[in-house]
Coordinates of N, CA and C in Angstrom, one line a residue:
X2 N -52.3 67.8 -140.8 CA -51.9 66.4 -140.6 C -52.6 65.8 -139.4
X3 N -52.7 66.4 -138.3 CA -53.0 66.0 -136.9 C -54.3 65.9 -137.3
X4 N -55.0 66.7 -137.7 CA -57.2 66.5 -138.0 C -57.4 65.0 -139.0
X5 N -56.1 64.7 -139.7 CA -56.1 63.6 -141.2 C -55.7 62.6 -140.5
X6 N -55.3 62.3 -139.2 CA -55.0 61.1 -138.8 C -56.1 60.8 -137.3
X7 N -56.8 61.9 -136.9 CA -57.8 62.0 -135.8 C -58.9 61.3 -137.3
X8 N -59.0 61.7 -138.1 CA -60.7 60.8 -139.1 C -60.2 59.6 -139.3
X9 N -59.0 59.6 -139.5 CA -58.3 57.7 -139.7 C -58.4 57.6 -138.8
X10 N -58.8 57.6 -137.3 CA -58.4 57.0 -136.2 C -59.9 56.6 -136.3
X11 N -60.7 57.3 -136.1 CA -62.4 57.8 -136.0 C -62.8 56.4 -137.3
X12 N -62.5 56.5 -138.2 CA -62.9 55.3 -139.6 C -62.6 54.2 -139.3
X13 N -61.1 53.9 -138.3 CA -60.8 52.5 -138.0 C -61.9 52.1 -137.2
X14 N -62.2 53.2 -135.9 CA -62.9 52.8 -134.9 C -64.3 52.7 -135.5
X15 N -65.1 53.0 -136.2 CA -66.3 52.6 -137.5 C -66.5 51.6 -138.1
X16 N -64.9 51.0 -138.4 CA -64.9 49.3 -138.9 C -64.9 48.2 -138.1
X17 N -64.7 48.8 -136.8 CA -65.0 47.9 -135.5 C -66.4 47.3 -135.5
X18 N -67.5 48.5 -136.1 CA -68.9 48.2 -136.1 C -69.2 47.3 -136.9
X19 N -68.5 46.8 -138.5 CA -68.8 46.2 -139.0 C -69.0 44.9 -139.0
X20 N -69.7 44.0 -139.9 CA -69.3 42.9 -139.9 C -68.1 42.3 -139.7
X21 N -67.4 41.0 -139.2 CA -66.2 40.5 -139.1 C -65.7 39.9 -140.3
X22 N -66.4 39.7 -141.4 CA -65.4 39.2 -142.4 C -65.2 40.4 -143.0
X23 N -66.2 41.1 -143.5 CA -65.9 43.0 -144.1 C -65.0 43.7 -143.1
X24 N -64.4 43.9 -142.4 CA -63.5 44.5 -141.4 C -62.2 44.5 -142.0
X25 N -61.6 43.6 -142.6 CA -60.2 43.6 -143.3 C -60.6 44.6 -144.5
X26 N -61.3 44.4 -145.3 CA -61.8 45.0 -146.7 C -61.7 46.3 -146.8
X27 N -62.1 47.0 -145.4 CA -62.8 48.3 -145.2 C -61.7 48.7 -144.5
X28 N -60.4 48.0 -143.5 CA -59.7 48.6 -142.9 C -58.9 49.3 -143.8
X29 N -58.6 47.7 -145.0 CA -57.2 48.5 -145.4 C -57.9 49.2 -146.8
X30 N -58.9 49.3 -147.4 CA -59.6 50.6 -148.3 C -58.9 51.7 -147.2
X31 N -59.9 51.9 -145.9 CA -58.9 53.2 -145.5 C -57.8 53.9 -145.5
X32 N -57.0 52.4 -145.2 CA -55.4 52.8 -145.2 C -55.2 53.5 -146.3
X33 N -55.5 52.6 -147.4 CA -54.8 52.8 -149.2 C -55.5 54.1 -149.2
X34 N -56.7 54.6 -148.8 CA -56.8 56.0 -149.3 C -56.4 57.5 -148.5
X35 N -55.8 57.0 -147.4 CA -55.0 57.7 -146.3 C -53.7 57.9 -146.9
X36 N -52.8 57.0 -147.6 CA -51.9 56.5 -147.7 C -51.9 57.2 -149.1
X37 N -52.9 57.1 -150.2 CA -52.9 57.7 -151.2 C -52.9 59.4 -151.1
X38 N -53.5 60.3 -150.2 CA -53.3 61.2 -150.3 C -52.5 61.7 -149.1
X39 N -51.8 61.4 -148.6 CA -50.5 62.0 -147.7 C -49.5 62.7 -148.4
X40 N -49.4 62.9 -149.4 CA -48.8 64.2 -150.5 C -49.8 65.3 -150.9
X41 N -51.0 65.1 -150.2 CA -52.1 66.0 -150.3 C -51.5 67.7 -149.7
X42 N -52.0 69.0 -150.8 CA -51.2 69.9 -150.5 C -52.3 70.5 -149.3
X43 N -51.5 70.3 -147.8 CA -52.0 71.0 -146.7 C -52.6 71.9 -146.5
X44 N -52.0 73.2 -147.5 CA -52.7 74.3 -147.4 C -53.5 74.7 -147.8
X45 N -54.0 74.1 -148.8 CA -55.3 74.1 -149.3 C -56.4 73.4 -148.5
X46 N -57.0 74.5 -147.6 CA -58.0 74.2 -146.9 C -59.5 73.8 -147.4
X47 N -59.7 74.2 -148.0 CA -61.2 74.0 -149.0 C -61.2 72.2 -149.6
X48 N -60.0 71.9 -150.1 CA -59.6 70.8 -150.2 C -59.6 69.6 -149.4
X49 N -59.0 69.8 -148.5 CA -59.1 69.2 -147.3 C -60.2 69.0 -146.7
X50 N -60.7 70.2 -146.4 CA -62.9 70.1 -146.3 C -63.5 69.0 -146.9
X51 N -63.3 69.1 -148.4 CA -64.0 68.6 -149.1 C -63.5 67.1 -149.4
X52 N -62.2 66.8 -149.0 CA -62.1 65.3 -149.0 C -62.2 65.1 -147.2
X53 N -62.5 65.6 -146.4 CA -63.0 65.1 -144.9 C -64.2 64.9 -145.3
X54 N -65.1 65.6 -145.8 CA -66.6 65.6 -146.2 C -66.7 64.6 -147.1
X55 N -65.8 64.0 -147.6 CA -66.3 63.1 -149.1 C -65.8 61.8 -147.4
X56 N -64.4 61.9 -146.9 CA -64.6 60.3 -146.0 C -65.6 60.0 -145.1
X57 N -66.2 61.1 -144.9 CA -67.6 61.4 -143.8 C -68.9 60.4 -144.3
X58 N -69.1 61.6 -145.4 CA -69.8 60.3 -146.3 C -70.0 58.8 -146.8
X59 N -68.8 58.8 -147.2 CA -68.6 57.4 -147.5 C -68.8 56.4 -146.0
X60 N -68.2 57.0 -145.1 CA -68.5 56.5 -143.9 C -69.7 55.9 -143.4
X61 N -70.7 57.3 -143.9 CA -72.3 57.0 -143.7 C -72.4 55.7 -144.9
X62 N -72.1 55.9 -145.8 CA -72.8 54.8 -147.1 C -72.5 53.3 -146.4
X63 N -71.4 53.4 -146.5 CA -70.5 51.6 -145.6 C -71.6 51.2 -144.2
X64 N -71.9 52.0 -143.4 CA -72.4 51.9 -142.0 C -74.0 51.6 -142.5
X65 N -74.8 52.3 -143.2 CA -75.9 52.0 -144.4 C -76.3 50.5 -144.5
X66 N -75.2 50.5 -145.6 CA -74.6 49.3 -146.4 C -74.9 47.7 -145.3
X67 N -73.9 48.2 -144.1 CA -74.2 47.2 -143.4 C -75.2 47.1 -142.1
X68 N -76.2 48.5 -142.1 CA -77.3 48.6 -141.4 C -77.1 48.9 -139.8
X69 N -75.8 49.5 -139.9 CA -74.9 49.9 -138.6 C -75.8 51.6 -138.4
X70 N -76.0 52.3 -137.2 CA -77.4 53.5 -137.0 C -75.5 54.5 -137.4
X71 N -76.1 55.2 -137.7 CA -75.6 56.2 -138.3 C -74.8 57.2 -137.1
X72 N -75.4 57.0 -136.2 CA -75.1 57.8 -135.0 C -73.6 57.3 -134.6
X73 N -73.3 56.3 -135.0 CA -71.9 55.9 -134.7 C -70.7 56.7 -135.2
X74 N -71.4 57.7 -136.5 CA -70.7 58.2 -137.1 C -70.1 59.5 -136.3
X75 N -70.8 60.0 -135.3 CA -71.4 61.0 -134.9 C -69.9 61.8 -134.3
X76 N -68.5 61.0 -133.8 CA -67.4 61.6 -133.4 C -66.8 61.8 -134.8
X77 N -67.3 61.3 -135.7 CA -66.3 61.5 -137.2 C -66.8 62.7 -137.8
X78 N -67.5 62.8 -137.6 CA -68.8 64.1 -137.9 C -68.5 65.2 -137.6
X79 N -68.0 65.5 -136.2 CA -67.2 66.7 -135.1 C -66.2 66.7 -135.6
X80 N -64.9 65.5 -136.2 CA -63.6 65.7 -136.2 C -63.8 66.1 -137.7
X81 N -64.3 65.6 -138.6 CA -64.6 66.0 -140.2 C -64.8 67.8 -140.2
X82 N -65.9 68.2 -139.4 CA -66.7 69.1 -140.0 C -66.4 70.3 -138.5
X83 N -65.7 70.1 -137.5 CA -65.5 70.5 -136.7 C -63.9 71.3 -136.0
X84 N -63.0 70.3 -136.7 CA -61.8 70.0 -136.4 C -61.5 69.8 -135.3

């Protein structure tokens, strides 16, 4: 739970980078998919990997999208793939 709310903290601080009208759009997408999986079964580790790695991503595509250097990603990257 403590690593799933350190990438939510890390994805808010990501939408800081964005554009100002995309910023609401992208905050609360986060939320809703934070929010959607908080019944996510914890112990399944592999799981969990693989949806840090899928918000990682997505991270990179948005930052892309709006031509933001990718290196911004770079603490979400450590908390994703590091814990």
């Amino acid at each position: 739970m403590e690593k799933a709310l350190r990438v939510y903290a890390e994805m808010l601080r990501l939408v800081r980078r964005l554009p100002k009208d995309s910023r609401p759009y992208y905050a609360k997408y986060a939320r809703e998919n934070f929010v959607n999986y908080r019944d996510f079964d914890a112990s399944d580790s592999k799981a969990l990997d693989e949806l840090f790695h899928r918000a990682y991503n997505h991270s990179l595509w948005v930052l892309n999208k709006y031509s933001v250097d990718e290196s911004a990603a770079q603490k979400l990257k450590q908390v994703c793939f590091h814990g």
